[in-house]
Each structure stands twice: as structure tokens, then as C-alpha cells.
Coordinates of C-alpha atoms and ligand atoms in Angstrom, one line a residue:
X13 CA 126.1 75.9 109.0
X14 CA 123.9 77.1 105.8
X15 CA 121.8 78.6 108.3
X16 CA 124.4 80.4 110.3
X17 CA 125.6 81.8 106.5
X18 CA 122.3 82.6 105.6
X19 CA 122.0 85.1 109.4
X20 CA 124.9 86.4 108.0
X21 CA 124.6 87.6 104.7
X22 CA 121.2 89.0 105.8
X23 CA 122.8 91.2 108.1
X24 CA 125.5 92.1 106.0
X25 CA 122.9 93.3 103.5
X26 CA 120.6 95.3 106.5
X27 CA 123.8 96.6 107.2
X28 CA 125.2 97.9 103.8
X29 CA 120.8 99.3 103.7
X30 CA 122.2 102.2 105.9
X31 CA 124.2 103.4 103.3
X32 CA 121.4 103.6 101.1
X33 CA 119.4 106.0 103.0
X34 CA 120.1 108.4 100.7
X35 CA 118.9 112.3 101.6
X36 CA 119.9 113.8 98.4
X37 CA 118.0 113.3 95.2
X38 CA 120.8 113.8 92.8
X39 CA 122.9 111.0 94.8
X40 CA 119.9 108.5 95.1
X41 CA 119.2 109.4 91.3
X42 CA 123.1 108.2 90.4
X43 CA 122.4 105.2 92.5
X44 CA 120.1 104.2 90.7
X45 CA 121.4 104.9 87.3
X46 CA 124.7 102.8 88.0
X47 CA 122.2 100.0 89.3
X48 CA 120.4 99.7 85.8
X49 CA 123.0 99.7 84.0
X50 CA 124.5 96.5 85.6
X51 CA 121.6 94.9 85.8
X52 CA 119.7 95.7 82.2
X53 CA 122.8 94.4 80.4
X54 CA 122.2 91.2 82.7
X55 CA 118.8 91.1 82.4
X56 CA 118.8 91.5 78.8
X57 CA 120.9 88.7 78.1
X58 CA 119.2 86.4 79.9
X59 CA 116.0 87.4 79.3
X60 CA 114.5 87.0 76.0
X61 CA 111.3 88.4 76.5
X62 CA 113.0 91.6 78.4
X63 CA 115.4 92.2 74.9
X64 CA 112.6 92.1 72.7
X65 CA 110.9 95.1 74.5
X66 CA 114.0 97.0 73.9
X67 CA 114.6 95.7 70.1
X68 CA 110.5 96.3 68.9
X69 CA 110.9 99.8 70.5
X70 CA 113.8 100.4 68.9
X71 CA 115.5 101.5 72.2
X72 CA 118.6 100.9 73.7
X73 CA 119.1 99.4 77.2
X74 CA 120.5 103.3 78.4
X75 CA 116.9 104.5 77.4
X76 CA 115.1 102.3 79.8
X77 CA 113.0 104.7 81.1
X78 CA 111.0 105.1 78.0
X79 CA 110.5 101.7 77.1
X80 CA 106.7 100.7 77.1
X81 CA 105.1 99.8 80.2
X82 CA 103.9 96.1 80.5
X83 CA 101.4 95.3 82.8
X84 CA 100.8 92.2 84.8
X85 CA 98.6 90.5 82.1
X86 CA 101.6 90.9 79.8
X87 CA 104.0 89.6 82.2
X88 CA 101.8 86.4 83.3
X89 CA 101.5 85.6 78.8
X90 CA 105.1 86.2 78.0
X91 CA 106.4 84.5 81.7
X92 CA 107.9 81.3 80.1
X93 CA 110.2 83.8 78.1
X94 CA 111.0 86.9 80.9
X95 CA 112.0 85.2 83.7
X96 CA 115.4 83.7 83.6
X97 CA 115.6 80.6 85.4
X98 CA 113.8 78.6 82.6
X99 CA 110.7 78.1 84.6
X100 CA 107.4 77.3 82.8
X101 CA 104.5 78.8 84.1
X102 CA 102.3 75.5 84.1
X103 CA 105.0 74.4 86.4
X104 CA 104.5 77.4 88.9
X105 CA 101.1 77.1 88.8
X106 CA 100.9 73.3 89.3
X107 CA 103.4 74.3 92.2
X108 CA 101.5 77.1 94.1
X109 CA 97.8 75.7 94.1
X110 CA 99.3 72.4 95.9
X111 CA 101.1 74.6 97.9
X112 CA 97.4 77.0 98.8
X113 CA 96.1 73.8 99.4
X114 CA 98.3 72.1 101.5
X115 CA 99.1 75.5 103.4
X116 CA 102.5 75.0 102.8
X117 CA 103.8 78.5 102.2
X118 CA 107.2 78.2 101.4
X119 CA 106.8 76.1 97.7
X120 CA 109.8 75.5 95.9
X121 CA 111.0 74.5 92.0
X122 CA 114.8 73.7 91.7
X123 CA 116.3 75.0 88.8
X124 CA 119.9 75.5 87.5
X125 CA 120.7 78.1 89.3
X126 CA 119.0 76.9 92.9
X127 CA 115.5 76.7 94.3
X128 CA 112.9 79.1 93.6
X129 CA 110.4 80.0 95.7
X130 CA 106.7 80.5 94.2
X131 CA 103.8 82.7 95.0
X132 CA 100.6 83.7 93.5
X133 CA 99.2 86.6 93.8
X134 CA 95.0 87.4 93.7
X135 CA 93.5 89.6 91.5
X136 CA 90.2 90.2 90.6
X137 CA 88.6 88.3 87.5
X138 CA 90.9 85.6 87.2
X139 CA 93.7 88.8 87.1
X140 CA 96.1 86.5 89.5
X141 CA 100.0 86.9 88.9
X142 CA 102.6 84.1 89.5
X143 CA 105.8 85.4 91.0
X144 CA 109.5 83.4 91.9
X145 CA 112.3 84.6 93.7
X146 CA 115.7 82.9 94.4
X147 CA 117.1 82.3 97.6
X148 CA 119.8 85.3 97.0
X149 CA 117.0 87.6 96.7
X150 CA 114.9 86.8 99.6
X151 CA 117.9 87.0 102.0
X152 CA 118.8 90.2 100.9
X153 CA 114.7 90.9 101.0
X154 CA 114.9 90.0 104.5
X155 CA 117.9 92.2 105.4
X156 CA 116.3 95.4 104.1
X157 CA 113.2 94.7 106.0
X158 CA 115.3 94.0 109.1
X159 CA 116.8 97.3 109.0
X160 CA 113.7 99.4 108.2
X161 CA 111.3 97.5 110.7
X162 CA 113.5 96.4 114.0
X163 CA 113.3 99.1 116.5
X164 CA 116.6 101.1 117.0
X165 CA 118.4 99.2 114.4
X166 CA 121.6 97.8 114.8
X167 CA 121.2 98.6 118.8
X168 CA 118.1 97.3 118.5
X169 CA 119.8 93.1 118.4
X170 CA 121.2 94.1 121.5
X171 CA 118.1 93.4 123.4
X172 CA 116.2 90.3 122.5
X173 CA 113.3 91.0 120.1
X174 CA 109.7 89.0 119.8
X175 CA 108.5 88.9 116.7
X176 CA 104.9 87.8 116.1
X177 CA 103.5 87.0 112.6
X178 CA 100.3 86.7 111.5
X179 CA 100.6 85.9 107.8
X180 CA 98.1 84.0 105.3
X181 CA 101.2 83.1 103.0
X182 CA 105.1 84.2 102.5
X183 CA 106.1 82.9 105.8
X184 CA 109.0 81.4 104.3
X185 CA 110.4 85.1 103.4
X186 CA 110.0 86.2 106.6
X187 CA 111.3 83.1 108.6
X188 CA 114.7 84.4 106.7
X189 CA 115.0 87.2 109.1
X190 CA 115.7 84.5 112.2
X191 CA 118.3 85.0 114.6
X192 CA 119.6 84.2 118.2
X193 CA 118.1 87.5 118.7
X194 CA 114.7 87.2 117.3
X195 CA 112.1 85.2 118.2
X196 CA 109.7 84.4 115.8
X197 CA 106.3 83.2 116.5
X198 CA 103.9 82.2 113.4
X199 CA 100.0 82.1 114.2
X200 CA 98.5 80.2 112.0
X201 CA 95.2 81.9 110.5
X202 CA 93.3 78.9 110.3
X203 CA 92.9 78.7 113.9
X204 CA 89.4 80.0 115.9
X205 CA 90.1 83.9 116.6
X206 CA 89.5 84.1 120.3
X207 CA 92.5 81.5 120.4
X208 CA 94.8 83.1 118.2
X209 CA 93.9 86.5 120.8
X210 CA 94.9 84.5 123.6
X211 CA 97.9 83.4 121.9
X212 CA 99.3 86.9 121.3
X213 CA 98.3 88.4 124.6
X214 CA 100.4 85.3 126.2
X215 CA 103.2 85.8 123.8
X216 CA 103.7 90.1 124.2
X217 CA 105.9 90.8 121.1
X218 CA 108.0 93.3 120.6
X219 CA 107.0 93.4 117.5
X220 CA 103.2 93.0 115.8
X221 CA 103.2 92.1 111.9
X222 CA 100.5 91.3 110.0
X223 CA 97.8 92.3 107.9
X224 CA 95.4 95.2 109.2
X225 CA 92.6 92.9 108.6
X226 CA 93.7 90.5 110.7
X227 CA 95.2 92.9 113.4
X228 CA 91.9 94.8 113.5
X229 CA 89.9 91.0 113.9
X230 CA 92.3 90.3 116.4
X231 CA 92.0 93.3 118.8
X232 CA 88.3 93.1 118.4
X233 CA 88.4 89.9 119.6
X234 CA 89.9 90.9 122.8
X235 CA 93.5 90.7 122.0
X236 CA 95.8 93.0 124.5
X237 CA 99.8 93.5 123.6
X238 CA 101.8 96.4 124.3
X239 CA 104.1 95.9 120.9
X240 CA 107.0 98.7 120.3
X241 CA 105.7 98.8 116.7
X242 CA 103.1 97.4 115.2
X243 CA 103.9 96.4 111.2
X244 CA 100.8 96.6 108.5
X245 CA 101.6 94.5 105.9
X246 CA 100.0 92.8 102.9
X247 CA 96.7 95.1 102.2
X248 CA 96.1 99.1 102.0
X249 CA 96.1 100.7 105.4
X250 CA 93.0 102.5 106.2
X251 CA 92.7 105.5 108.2
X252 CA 90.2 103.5 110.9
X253 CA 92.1 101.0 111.3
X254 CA 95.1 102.4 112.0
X255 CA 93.2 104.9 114.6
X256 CA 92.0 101.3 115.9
X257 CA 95.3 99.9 116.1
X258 CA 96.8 102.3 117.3
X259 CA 94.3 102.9 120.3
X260 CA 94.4 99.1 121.0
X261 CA 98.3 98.1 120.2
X262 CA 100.5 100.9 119.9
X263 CA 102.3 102.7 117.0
X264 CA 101.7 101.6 113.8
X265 CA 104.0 101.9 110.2
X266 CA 103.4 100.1 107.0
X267 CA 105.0 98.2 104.5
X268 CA 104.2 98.4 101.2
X269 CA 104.9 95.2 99.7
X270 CA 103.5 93.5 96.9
X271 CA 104.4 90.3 94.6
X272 CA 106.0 92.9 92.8
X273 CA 108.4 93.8 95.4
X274 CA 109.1 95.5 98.4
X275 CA 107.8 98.8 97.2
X276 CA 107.9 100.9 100.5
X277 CA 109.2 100.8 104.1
X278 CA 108.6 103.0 107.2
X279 CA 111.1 105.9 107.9
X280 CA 112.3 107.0 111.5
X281 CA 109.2 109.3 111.5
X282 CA 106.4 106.5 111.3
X283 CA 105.7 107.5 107.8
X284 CA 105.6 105.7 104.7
X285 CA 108.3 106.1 102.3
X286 CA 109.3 104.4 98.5
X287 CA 112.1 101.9 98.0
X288 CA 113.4 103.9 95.7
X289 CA 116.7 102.7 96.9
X290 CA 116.1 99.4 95.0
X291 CA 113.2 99.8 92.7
X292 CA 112.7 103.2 90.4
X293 CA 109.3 104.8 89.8
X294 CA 107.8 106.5 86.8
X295 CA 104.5 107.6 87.2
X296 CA 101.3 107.8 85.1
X297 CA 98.7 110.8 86.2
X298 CA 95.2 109.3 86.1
X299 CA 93.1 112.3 88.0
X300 CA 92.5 113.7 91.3
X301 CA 96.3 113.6 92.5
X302 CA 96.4 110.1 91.7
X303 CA 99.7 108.4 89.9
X304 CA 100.0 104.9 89.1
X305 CA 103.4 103.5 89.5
X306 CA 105.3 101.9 86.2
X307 CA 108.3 100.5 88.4
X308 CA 111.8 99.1 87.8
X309 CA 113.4 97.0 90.2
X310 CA 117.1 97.7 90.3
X311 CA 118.4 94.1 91.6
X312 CA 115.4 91.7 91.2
X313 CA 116.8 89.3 88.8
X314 CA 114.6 85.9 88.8
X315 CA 111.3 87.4 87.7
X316 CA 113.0 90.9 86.5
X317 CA 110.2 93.6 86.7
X318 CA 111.4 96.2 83.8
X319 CA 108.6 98.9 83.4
X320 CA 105.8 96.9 85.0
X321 CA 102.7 98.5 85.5
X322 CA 101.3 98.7 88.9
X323 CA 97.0 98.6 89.4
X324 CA 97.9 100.1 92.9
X325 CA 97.2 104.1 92.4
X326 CA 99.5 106.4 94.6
X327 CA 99.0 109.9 96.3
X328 CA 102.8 111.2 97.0
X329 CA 104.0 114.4 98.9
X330 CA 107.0 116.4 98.6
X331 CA 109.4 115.5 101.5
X332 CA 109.1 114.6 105.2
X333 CA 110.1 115.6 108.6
X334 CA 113.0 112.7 108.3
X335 CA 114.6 114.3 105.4
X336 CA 115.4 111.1 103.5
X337 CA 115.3 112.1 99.5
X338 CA 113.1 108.7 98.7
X339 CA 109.5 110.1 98.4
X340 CA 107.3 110.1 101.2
X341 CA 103.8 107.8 100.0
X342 CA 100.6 109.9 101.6
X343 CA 98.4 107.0 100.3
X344 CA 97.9 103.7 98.4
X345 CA 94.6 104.0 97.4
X346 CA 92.6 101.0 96.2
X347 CA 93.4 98.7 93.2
X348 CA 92.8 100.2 90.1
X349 CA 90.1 97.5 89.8
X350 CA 88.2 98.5 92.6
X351 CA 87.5 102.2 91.3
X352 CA 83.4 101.7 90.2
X353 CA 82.7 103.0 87.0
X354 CA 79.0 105.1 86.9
X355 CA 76.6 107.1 84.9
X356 CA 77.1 110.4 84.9
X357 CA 76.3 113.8 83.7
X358 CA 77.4 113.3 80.3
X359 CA 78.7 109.7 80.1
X360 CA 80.2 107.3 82.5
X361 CA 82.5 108.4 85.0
X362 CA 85.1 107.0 87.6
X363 CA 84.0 107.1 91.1
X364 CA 87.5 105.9 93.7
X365 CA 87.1 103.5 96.2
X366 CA 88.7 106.4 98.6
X367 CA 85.5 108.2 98.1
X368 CA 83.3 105.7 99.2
X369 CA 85.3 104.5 101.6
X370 CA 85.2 108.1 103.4
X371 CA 81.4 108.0 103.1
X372 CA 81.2 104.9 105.1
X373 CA 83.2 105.7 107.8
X374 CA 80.8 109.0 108.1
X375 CA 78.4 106.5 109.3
X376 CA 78.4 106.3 113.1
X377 CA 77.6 102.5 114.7
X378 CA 78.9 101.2 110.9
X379 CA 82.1 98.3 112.2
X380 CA 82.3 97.0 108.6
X381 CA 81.4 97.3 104.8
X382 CA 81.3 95.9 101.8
X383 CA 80.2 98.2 98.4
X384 CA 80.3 96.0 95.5
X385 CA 78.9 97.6 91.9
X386 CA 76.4 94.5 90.5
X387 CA 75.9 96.0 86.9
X388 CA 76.1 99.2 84.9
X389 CA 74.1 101.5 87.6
X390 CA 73.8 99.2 90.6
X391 CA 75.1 99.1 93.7
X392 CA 75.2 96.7 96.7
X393 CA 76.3 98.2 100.1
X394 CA 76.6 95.3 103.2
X395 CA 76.6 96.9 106.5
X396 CA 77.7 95.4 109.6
X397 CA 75.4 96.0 112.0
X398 CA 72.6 96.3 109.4
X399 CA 70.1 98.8 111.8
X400 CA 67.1 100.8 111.2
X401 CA 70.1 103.8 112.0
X402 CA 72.7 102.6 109.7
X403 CA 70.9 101.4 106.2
X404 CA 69.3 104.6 105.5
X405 CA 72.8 106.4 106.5
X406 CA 75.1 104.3 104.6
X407 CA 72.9 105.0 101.4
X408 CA 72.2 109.4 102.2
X409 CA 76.6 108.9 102.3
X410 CA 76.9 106.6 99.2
X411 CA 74.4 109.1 97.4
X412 CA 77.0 112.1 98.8
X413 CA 80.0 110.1 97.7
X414 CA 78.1 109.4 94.0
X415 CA 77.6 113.4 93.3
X416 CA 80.8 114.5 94.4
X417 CA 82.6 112.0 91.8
X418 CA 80.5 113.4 89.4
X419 CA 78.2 110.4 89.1
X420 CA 74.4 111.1 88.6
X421 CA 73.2 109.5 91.8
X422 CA 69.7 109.7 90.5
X423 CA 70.7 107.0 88.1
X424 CA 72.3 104.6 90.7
X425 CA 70.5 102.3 92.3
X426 CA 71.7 101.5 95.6
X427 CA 70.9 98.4 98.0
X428 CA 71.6 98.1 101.2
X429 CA 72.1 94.6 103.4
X430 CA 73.8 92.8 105.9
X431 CA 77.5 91.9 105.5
X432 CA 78.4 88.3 105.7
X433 CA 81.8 88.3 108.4
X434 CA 85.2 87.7 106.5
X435 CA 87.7 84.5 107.3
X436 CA 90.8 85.9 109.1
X437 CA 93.3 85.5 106.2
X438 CA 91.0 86.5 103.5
X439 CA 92.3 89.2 101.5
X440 CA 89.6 92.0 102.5
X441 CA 88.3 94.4 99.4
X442 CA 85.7 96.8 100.9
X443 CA 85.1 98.5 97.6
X444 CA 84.9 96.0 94.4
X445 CA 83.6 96.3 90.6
X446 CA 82.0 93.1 89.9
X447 CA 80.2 94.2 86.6
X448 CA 82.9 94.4 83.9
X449 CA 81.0 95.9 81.2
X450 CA 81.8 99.1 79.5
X451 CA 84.7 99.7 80.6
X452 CA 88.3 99.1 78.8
Ligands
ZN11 ZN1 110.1 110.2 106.5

């Protein structure tokens, strides 16, 4: 019976998603002013942490949109005091490393107002976040991604659907989506590739989720389905693979979801779009086109994310063929902790992972990379296959990448070797700072 509730009240909320589809900017805009209002005055009083902000700016709650940013450091120290089910964050964390280590994805803590479920999200340098969300919110999580991902929605449940998933963790959010019409299939990522291949040939979904990691490991491994859509979730979406999936699968969209929310979902058009239905942007220019996101989410009320800083760095453009007013995402470039910081000309300079990921894939014969920075002016690139063709390539296109950042690639010293393979279900970073020094 709670199950039959729960189908329910997700589709009533991927239902009442259609009418938030807003094409007009001025509409979406007094959507989502009504929506703060509501929830700041709730989130205020019953989060301490949250009124504070407002009370040592001296702001009130109507001038949200100035309040200081906090970042995801800030949120993980004040935790015990912003999130407003009176969870401890010893407790979560206690919870969520049994849960890593017992593969049980779906962790729960009760509290007065119901069961939470825990996650933690990685970050580099001991940088890792702890998030909760209440049974409320992932139903309605699950309706919104029902309506943006199911092919043809409503019409779409007419027909039964196959959903396959190939997920490290969050299972348990997804699993909410369940229905008479949709059958979900899990594939567990600790299982031998080839077998997880033959699983998902067997199986044919209708519908391909997972990260594009583990898509592209999967289709290299001699996977064949014909999927309506495939979904890339969980990690940034690079332009080879999604020419590679694409080729192998079918069409490919991508969710842009993050423990800090569902950030963005796929339009009609294929093309990636923000929630802005839900969660407001402000954005911070750091360069090049680049904005990092300082977001706002409108109902999430658990863990409430009031002017959180994102590391993720944006490129936007202005509109899309669909015509929906929520702003179309061009790219989410690498975490801000993956941009490499150099010698150059006249002091250090920022080089983007996008840069050097654009060199590598000039390298023909190069399947797979790693560029990690070691120290102050060193760099190790991993090639897979290391050959006499592509060592001394990779290095003439990291040297390229360098000087057009404005690094002095004299300075750099750049090593090439072979590329150890990555566990399906790894998180993959192709470009990482390891050396921490000097920077801010
Ligand atoms: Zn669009």
C-alpha cells in the first residue's frame, strides 16, 4: 500500500513538472520568487545556521540573493546547525562509510520527522560533502526526473519501458521511480565487465542510465543495445564519449545532478538545460566564459542549500531551439579543483582542465588519459596505449595546451607514462591537481 502511495505521488509530481516548463523568463522569474519566499521563512526558522547568515549580514530573508555565498567546506563545519532534522554529522558519517562498505546504497537515520537518506559525496583532498534527504524529497526527485528522461512522457507509460541502471551509489533514489510500467534492472558494478556487457545486450533497455565512464567501459567491452535514449549521469560529459556512445548506443542527453541537487535535465531537443524551475542560479565570472554557479534550491528543505557555492564551472548560452526560458548549459567543465595552476609569463597562471583535455583528444591512437600536476611546475601525463607514436604526441599537445593558457611551457616539466585501467564505478578525473601549494 505505501508503495502504491509512493507511485502515486511521484507521478502526481512528474505531472504538475509540465506546468513548470516555463518559456518565459519573467514567469519562471515570479516562480521562483513566490518559491523563496515560502521556503526562506521555513528554512529560517528551522534552521539556525541558515538565520545567522541573514542576521551577521544584516539582510533580510527578501534580500536573499545577496546574502554571502557558502561553500561546501562551510556547509560540512556548520552541518550539525543548517540542516533541520537534528542530525549530527558524526552520525552521517558513521552511517555512510558502513553503508560504502557494505554496498548498501540506500543508508538511512530516523529522525523526528521520518527517515533520511545519507550520501557522501568525493572531493578531492579530503574535500568530501555529506548530504541527507527525506523521503518527501526524493519522491518528488524522482517525479521530475520521470518527466524529463521517459521518452514521450505521459504517452510514453503507455508502452512498457526497460530501464537499465548502472550506478556506483544512489540506487535507492532511483528505485523511487518504479512502476507496473517500468522495469528496472540494477547492474551491479562490482561484477567482471565482459559479464555486465552480456547482461545488458540480453536485457535491451529502453532506456540506458549511467555514468559515461561506465557506458564507455561497457561498449568497449562489447556491449550492443539499441536504447531510445541513453542517460549520462553522475560525471561531466565529454565530447568523445558522447561521439562514442552515441555511435555505439544511440542518442545521448545528460543529467546534471550533483549531491547538491538535481541541477539540470535534458529538454525535447537533446540538449542540456538548468533546473531553474526548482533551484535559482547566481553566477560568479571567473575567466574565459566560465561562471561558477552560487545556487538556491527553491524546495530542498532537509539539507537546505541557500547560496551554496558550486566548484563545478559553467559555460551557458542564450536560448535553444526548444524555446524553454530555463538556460540552456553548453558545458560543465571540470571541478574547480581540477584547473592546474602553472608558471607563467609573469606569475602563476590557471591552465582549465578543458584545455588539456582538447589536447589529448588531438592525439590519434590515445583511448585514455590521465594528466595529474605532481608539484609547482610538473606534470604527469598516463597514456593508454603508451607507444613510441603517442608519448611524444601527447607531450608536443600538452606543451600546445601550456602556451595557449598563458603558461610558460619552457618551465613545465612534463612526463609521460602508461596509464593504470580504472575500476568501473570509480569516479574518473582525467585532469587533477595533486600539488596544493601556492595556490588559495
Ligand atoms: Zn532546449
Amino acid at each position: 500500500m505505501a508503495e502504491r502511495l509512493d507511485r502515486l505521488t511521484v507521478l502526481g509530481h512528474a505531472l504538475g513538472e509540465g506546468r513548470l516548463m516555463f518559456r518565459d523568463r519573467a514567469a519562471l522569474r515570479r516562480h521562483q520568487d513566490r518559491q523563496a519566499r515560502a521556503h526562506l521563512r521555513w528554512v529560517a526558522a528551522h534552521s539556525p545556521f541558515t538565520a545567522r547568515r541573514f542576521l551577521d549580514a544584516g539582510l533580510a530573508l527578501s534580500q536573499w540573493r545577496e546574502l554571502p555565498p557558502v561553500d561546501k567546506a562551510g556547509m560540512m563545519a556548520a552541518f550539525d546547525t543548517l540542516n533541520t532534522a537534528d542530525l549530527r554529522l558524526s552520525d552521517v558519517l558513521a552511517v555512510a562509510r558502513r553503508a560504502e562498505d557494505t554496498r548498501d546504497f540506500t543508508p538511512t537515520l530516523p529522525t523526528p520527522r521520518g527517515p533520511v537518506t545519507v550520501g557522501l559525496s568525493s572531493g578531492t583532498g579530503g574535500n568530501a560533502g555529506a548530504f541527507v534527504v527525506s523521503r518527501a524529497e526524493r519522491l518528488q526527485w524522482a517525479g521530475v526526473v520521470l518527466r524529463h528522461l521517459l521518452p514521450g512522457f505521459p504517452l510514453g507509460l503507455l508502452r512498457k519501458q526497460r530501464v537499465a541502471f548502472l550506478l556506483r551509489a544512489d540506487g535507492g533514489l532511483y528505485r523511487s521511480v518504479g512502476s507496473a510500467r517500468l522495469d528496472f534492472r540494477f547492474l551491479d558494478l562490482l561484477r567482471p565487465l565482459d559479464e555486465l556487457a552480456a547482461e545488458l545486450s540480453a536485457d535491451q533497455p529502453t532506456l540506458l542510465i549511467g555514468p559515461p565512464s561506465v557506458l564507455r567501459a561497457l561498449l568497449d567491452a562489447g556491449a550492443t543495445a539499441q536504447p531510445e535514449r541513453v542517460v549520462s549521469v553522475a560525471e561531466v560529459l565529454e565530447d568523445d564519449d558522447r561521439a562514442a556512445l552515441e555511435r555505439g548506443f544511440g542518442p545521448v542527453v545528460q543529467v546534471y545532478q550533483a549531491t547538491e541537487g538535481l541541477l539540470g535535465l535534458p529538454c525535447p531537443h537533446g540538449h542540456l538545460h538548468l533546473n531553474e524551475a526548482h533551484v535559482h542560479f547566481d553566477f560568479e565570472a571567473v575567466g574565459d566564459g566560465y561562471l561558477r554557479p552560487v545556487l538556491t534550491d527553491l524546495r530542498r528543505a532537509t539539507q537546505p542549500m541557500v547560496r551554496h557555492r558550486l566548484d563545478d564551472l559553467l559555460l551557458l548560452s542564450d536560448g535553444c531551439s526548444c524555446g524553454l526560458a530555463a538556460r540552456r548549459v553548453l558545458r560543465v567543465a571540470g571541478r574547480q579543483d581540477d584547473a592546474l595552476n602553472l608558471p607563467g609569463g609573469a606569475g602563476r597562471v590557471t591552465v582549465w582542465p578543458d584545455f588539456l583535455r582538447g589536447a589529448m583528444n588531438r592525439v590519434p591512437g590515445l583511448r585514455e588519459y590521465r594528466v595529474e600536476q605532481t608539484g609547482a611546475a610538473d606534470l604527469s601525463v598516463m597514456l593508454h596505449p603508451l607507444t613510441p607514436e603517442t608519448r611524444p604526441e601527447a607531450c608536443v599537445q600538452v606543451r600546445r595546451a601550456l602556451e595557449r593558457s598563458g603558461a610558460d611551457a619552457t618551465q613545465v616539466r612534463v612526463i609521460a607514462g602508461p596509464l593504470a585501467p580504472t575500476p568501473p564505478g570509480v569516479k574518473r578525473r582525467r585532469v587533477q591537481r595533486l600539488w596544493k601549494g601556492g595556490v588559495p
